[in-house]
Short mmCIF file of C-alpha atoms and ligand atoms in Angstrom, two decimals:
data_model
loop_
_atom_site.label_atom_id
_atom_site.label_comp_id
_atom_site.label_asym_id
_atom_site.label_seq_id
_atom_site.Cartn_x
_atom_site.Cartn_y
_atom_site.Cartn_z
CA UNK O 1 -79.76 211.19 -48.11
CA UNK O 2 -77.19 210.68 -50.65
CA UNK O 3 -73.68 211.93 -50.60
CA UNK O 4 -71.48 212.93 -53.35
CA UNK O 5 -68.16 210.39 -53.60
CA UNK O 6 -65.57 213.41 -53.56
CA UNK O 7 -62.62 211.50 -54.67
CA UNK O 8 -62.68 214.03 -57.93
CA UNK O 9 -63.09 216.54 -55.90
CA UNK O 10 -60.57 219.56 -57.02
CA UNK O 11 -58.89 219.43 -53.32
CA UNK O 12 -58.11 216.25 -53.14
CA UNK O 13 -54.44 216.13 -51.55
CA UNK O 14 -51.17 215.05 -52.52
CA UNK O 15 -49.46 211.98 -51.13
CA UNK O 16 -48.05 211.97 -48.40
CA UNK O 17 -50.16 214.27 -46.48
CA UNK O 18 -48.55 216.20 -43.92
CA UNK O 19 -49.76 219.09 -41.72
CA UNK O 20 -48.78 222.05 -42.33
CA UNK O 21 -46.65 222.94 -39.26
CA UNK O 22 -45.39 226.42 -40.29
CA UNK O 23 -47.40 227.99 -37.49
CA UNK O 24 -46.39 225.22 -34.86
CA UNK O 25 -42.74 225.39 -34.96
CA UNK O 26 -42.99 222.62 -32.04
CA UNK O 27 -44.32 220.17 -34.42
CA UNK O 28 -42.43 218.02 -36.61
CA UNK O 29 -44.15 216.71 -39.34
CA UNK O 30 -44.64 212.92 -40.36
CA UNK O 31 -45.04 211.39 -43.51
CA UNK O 32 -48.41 209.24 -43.18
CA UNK O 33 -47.86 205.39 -43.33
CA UNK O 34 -45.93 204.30 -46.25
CA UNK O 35 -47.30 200.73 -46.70
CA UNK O 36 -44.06 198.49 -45.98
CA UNK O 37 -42.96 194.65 -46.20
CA UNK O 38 -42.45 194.08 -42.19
CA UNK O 39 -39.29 193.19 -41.79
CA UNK O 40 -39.05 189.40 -40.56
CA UNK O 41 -41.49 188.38 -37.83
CA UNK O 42 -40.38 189.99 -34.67
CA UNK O 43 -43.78 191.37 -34.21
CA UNK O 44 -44.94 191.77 -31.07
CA UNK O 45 -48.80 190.37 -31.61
CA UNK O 46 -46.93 186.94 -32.38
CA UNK O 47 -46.76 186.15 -29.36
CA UNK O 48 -50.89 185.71 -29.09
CA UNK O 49 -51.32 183.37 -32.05
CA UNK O 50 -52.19 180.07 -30.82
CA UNK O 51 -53.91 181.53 -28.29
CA UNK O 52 -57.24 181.34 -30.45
CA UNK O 53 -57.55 185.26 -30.69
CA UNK O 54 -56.31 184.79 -34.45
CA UNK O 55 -59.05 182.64 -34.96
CA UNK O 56 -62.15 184.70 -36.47
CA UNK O 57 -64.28 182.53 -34.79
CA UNK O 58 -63.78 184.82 -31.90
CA UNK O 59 -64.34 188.08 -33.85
CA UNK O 60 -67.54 186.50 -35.89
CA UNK O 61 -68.88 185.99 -32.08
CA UNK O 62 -68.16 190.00 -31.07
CA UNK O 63 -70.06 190.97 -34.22
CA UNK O 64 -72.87 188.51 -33.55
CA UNK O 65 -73.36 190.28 -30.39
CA UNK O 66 -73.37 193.37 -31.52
CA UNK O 67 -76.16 192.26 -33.89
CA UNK O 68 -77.86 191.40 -30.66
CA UNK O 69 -77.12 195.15 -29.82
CA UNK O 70 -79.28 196.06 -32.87
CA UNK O 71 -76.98 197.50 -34.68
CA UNK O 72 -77.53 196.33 -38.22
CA UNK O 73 -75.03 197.61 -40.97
CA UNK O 74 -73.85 194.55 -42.63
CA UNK O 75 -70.59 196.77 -44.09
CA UNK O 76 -69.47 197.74 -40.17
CA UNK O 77 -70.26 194.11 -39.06
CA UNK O 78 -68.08 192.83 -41.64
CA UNK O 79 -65.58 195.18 -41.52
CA UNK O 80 -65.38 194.71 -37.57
CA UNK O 81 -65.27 191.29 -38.05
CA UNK O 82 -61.97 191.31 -40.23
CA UNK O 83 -59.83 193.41 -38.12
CA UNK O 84 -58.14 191.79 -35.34
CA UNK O 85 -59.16 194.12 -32.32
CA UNK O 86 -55.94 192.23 -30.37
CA UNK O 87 -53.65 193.67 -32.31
CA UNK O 88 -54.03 197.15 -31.17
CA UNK O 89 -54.10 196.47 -27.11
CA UNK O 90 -51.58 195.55 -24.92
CA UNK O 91 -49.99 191.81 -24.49
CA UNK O 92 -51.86 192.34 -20.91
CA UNK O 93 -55.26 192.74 -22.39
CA UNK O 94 -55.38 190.96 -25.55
CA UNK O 95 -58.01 188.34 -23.51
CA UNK O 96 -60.27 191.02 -23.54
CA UNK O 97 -60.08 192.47 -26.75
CA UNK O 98 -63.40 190.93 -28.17
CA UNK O 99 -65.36 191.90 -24.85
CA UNK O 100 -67.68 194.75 -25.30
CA UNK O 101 -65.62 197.19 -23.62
CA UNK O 102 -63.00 200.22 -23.38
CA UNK O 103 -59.80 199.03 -22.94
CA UNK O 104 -56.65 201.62 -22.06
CA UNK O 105 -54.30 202.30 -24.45
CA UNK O 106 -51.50 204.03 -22.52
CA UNK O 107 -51.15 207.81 -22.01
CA UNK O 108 -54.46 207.71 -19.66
CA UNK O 109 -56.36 207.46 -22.91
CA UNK O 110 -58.92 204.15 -24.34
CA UNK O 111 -59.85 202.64 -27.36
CA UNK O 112 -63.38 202.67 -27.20
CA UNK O 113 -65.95 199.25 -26.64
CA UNK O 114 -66.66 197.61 -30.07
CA UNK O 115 -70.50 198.65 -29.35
CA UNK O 116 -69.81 202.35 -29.53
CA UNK O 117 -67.42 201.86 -32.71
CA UNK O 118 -69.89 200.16 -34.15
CA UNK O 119 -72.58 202.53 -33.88
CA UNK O 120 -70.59 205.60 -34.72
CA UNK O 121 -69.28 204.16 -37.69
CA UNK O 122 -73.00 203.00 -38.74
CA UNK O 123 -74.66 206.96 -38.18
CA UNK O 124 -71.45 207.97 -40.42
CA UNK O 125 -72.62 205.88 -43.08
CA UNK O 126 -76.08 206.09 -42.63
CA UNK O 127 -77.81 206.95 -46.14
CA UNK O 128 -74.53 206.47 -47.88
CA UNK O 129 -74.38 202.56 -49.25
CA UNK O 130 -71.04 201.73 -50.73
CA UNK O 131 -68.07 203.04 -49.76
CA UNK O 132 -67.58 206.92 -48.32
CA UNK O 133 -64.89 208.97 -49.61
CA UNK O 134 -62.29 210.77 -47.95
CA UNK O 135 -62.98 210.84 -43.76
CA UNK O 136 -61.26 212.77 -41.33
CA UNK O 137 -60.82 210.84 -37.26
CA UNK O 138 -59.92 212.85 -34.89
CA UNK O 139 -58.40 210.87 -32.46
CA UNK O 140 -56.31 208.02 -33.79
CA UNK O 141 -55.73 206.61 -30.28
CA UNK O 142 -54.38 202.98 -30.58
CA UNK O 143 -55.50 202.91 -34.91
CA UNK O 144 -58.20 200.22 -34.52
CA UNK O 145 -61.03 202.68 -35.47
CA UNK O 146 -59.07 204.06 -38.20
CA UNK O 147 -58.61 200.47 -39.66
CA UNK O 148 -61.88 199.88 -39.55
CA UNK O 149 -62.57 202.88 -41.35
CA UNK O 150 -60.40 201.80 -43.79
CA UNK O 151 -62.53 198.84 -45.29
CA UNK O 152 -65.65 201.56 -45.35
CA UNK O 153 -64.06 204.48 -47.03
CA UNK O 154 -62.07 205.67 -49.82
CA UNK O 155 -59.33 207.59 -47.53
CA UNK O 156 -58.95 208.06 -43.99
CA UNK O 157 -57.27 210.71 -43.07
CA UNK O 158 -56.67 209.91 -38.60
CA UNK O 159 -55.07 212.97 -36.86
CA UNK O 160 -53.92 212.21 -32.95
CA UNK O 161 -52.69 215.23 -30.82
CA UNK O 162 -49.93 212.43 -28.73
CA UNK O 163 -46.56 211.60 -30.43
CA UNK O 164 -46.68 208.63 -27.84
CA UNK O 165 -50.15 207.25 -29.41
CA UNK O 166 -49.22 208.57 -33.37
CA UNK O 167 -46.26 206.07 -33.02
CA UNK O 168 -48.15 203.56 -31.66
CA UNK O 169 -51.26 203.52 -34.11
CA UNK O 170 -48.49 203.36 -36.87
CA UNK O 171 -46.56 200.56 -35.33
CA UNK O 172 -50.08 198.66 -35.23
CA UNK O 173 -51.51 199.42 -38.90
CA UNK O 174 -47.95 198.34 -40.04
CA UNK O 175 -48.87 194.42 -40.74
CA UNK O 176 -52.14 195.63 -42.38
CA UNK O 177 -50.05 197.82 -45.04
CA UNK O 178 -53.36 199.76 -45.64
CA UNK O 179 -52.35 202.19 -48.07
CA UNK O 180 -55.57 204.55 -47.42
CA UNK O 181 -54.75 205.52 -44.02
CA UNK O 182 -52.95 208.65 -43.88
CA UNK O 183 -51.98 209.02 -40.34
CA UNK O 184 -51.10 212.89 -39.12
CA UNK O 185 -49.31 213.96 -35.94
CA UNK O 186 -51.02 217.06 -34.35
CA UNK O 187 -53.84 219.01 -33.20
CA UNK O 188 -57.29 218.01 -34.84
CA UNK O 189 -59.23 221.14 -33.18
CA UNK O 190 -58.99 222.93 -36.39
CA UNK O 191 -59.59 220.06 -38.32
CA UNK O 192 -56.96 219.25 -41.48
CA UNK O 193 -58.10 221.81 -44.11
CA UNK O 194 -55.88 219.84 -46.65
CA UNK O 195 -57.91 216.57 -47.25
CA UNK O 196 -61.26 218.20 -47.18
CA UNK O 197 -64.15 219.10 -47.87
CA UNK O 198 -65.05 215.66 -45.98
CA UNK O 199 -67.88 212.91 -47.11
CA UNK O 200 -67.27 212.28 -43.24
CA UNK O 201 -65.85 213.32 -39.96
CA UNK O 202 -65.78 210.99 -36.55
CA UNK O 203 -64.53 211.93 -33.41
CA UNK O 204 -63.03 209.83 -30.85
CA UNK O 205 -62.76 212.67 -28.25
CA UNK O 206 -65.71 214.72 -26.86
CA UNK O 207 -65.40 218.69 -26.65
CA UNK O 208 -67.42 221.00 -25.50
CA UNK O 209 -69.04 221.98 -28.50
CA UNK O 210 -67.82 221.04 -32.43
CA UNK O 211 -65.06 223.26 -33.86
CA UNK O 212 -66.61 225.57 -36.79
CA UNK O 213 -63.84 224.22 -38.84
CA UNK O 214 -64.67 220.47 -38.87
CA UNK O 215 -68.37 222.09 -40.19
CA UNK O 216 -66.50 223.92 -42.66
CA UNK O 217 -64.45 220.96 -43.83
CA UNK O 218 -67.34 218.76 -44.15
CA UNK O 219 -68.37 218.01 -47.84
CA UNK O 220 -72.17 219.26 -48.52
CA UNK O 221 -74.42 215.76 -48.42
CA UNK O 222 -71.22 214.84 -45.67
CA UNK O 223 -71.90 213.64 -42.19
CA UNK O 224 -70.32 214.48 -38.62
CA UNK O 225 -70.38 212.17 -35.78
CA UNK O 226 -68.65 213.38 -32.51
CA UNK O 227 -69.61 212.90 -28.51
CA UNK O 228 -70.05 216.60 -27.15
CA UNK O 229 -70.96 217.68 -23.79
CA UNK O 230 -71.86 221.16 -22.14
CA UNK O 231 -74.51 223.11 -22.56
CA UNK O 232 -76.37 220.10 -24.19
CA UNK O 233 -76.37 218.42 -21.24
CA UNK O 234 -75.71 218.71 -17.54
CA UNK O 235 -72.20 219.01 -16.77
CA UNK O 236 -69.82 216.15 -17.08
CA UNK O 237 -72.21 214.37 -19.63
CA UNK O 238 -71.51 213.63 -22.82
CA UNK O 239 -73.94 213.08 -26.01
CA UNK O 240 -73.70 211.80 -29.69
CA UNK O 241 -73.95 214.24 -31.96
CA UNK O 242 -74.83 213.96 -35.64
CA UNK O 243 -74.52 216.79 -38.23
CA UNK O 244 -75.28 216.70 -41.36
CA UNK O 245 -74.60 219.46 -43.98
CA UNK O 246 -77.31 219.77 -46.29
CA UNK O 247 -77.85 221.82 -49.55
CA UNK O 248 -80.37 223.74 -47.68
CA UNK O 249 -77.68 224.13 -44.43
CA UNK O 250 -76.53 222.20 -41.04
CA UNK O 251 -78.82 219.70 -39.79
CA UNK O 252 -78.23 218.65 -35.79
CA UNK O 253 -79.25 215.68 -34.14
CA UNK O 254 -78.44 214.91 -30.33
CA UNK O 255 -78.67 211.04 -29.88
CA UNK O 256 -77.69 209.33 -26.82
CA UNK O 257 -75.74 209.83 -23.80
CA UNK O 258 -71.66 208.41 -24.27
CA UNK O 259 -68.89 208.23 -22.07
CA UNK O 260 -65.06 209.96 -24.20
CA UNK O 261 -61.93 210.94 -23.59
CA UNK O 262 -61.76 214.96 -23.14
CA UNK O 263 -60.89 216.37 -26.99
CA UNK O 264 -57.60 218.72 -26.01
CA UNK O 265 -56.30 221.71 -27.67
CA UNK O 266 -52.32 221.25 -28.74
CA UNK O 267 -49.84 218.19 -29.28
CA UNK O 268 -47.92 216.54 -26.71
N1 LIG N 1 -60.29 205.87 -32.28
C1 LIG N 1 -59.34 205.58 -31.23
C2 LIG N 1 -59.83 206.07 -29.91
C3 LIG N 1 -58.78 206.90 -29.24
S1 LIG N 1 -59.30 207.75 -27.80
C4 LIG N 1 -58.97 204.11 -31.23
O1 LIG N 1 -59.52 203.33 -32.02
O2 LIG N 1 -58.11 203.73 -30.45
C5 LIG N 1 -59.32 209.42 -28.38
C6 LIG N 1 -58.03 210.00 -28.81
O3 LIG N 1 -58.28 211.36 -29.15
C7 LIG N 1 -56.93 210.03 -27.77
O4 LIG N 1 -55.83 209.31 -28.23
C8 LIG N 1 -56.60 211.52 -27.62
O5 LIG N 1 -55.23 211.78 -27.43
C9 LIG N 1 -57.08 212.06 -28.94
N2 LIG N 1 -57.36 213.49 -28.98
C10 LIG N 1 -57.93 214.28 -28.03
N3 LIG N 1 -57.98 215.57 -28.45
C11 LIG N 1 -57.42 215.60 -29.69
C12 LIG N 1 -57.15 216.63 -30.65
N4 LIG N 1 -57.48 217.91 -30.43
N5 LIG N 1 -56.56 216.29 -31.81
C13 LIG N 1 -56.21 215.01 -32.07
N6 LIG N 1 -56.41 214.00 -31.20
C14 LIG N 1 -57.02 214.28 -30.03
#
């Protein structure tokens, strides 16, 4: 399957995106990341160097295993090999930030284990070699995913529903300076009609079934990825689900069984 680039498509937004807020008053809008100089050294990850955990040694040895895992994408691998995972967890946990597992991120929510990343991000750009255009996260949690992202797509546009977590994904892309990540403050349920139509939308956050509008944002030849449960399953359980939006209409594919924080409705 091939999918167009659509970085000239006629929608492409301005810079910075914001969400529109006019129908959540509640809401302030954010400017996304505005790629700074950080100012002196005070940050807080320097604290772990000399620890070995800036070494990519240790990162080269995650993706290794994850090549163990079978999962294959030479792009992902690399790309999950460059970013430092440590970065984006607590002082507390940076010792396991290169195990193969969910680690909390405050505000009872969890970056999720490198294995799942990996895989989501290789059935997004599955079909597609070279880089995808514009993608839409919901769920920025901690930022790590969207950085990721970042190295395997023209734009990412990452959309988190908690002030608490918003602020904290932008503290942590801050040293990267990646200039296409666009992170938005507010609810992705209805997706964010201004950067689409999509090459491809992930989901960090499992709902009960897809929103119509992520479907509708979706570029045609684009690709969704997102953990769903009821109705699919037995209640509780969660599955991957691909969709892909063909010329000839939406193609659905239930894959395995994954374990995500609940996708809300609102902001808080
Ligand atoms: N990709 C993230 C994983 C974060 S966990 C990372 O790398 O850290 C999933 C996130 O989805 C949580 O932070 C949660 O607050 C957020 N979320 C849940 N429902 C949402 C919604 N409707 N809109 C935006 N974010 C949502």
């Amino acid at each position: 399957m091939t999918r167009p680039n659509p970085s000239s498509a006629r929608l492409r937004p301005g810079f910075p995106a914001r969400l529109d807020t006019r129908n959540t008053p509640a809401t302030q809008a954010r400017p996304a990341i505005t790629p700074k100089p950080l100012p002196g050294a005070g940050h807080k990850n320097t604290l772990i160097h000399g620890v070995g955990l800036d070494s990519s040694a240790v990162r080269q040895n995650m993706v290794v295993k994850l090549a163990q895992q079978g999962l294959t994408d030479a792009a992902v691998l690399q790309a999950m090999g460059s970013i430092e995972r440590h970065r984006f967890v607590d002082t507390a946990l940076v010792n396991q930030a290169y195990e193969d597992t969910s680690l909390p991120i405050g505000l009872g929510q969890t970056i999720s284990k490198p294995g799942v990343v990996c895989r989501m991000l290789e059935l997004l750009r599955q079909g597609s070699p070279g880089r995808l255009g514009r993608v839409l996260e919901i769920g920025t949690g901690c930022g790590y995913q969207a950085a990721v992202l970042s190295l395997l797509c023209h734009e990412v546009y990452s959309i988190e529903r908690l002030r608490g977590l918003h602020d904290k994904a932008r503290d942590n892309l801050r040293h990267l300076r990646l200039a296409n990540v666009h992170l938005l403050f507010g609810d992705g349920m209805p997706g964010y009609a201004k950067g689409a139509p999509y090459a491809g939308i992930i989901a960090a956050a499992g709902g009960e079934a897809v929103p119509q509008a992520w479907i509708d944002q979706l570029a045609v030849g684009g690709r969704l990825v997102a953990p769903v449960s009821a109705g699919l399953t037995s209640a509780g359980k969660q599955v991957l689900l691909v969709i892909d939006k063909t010329p000839q209409g939406i193609r659905q594919s239930v894959l395995e069984g994954v374990y995500f924080v609940p996708l809300k409705s609102g902001i808080a």
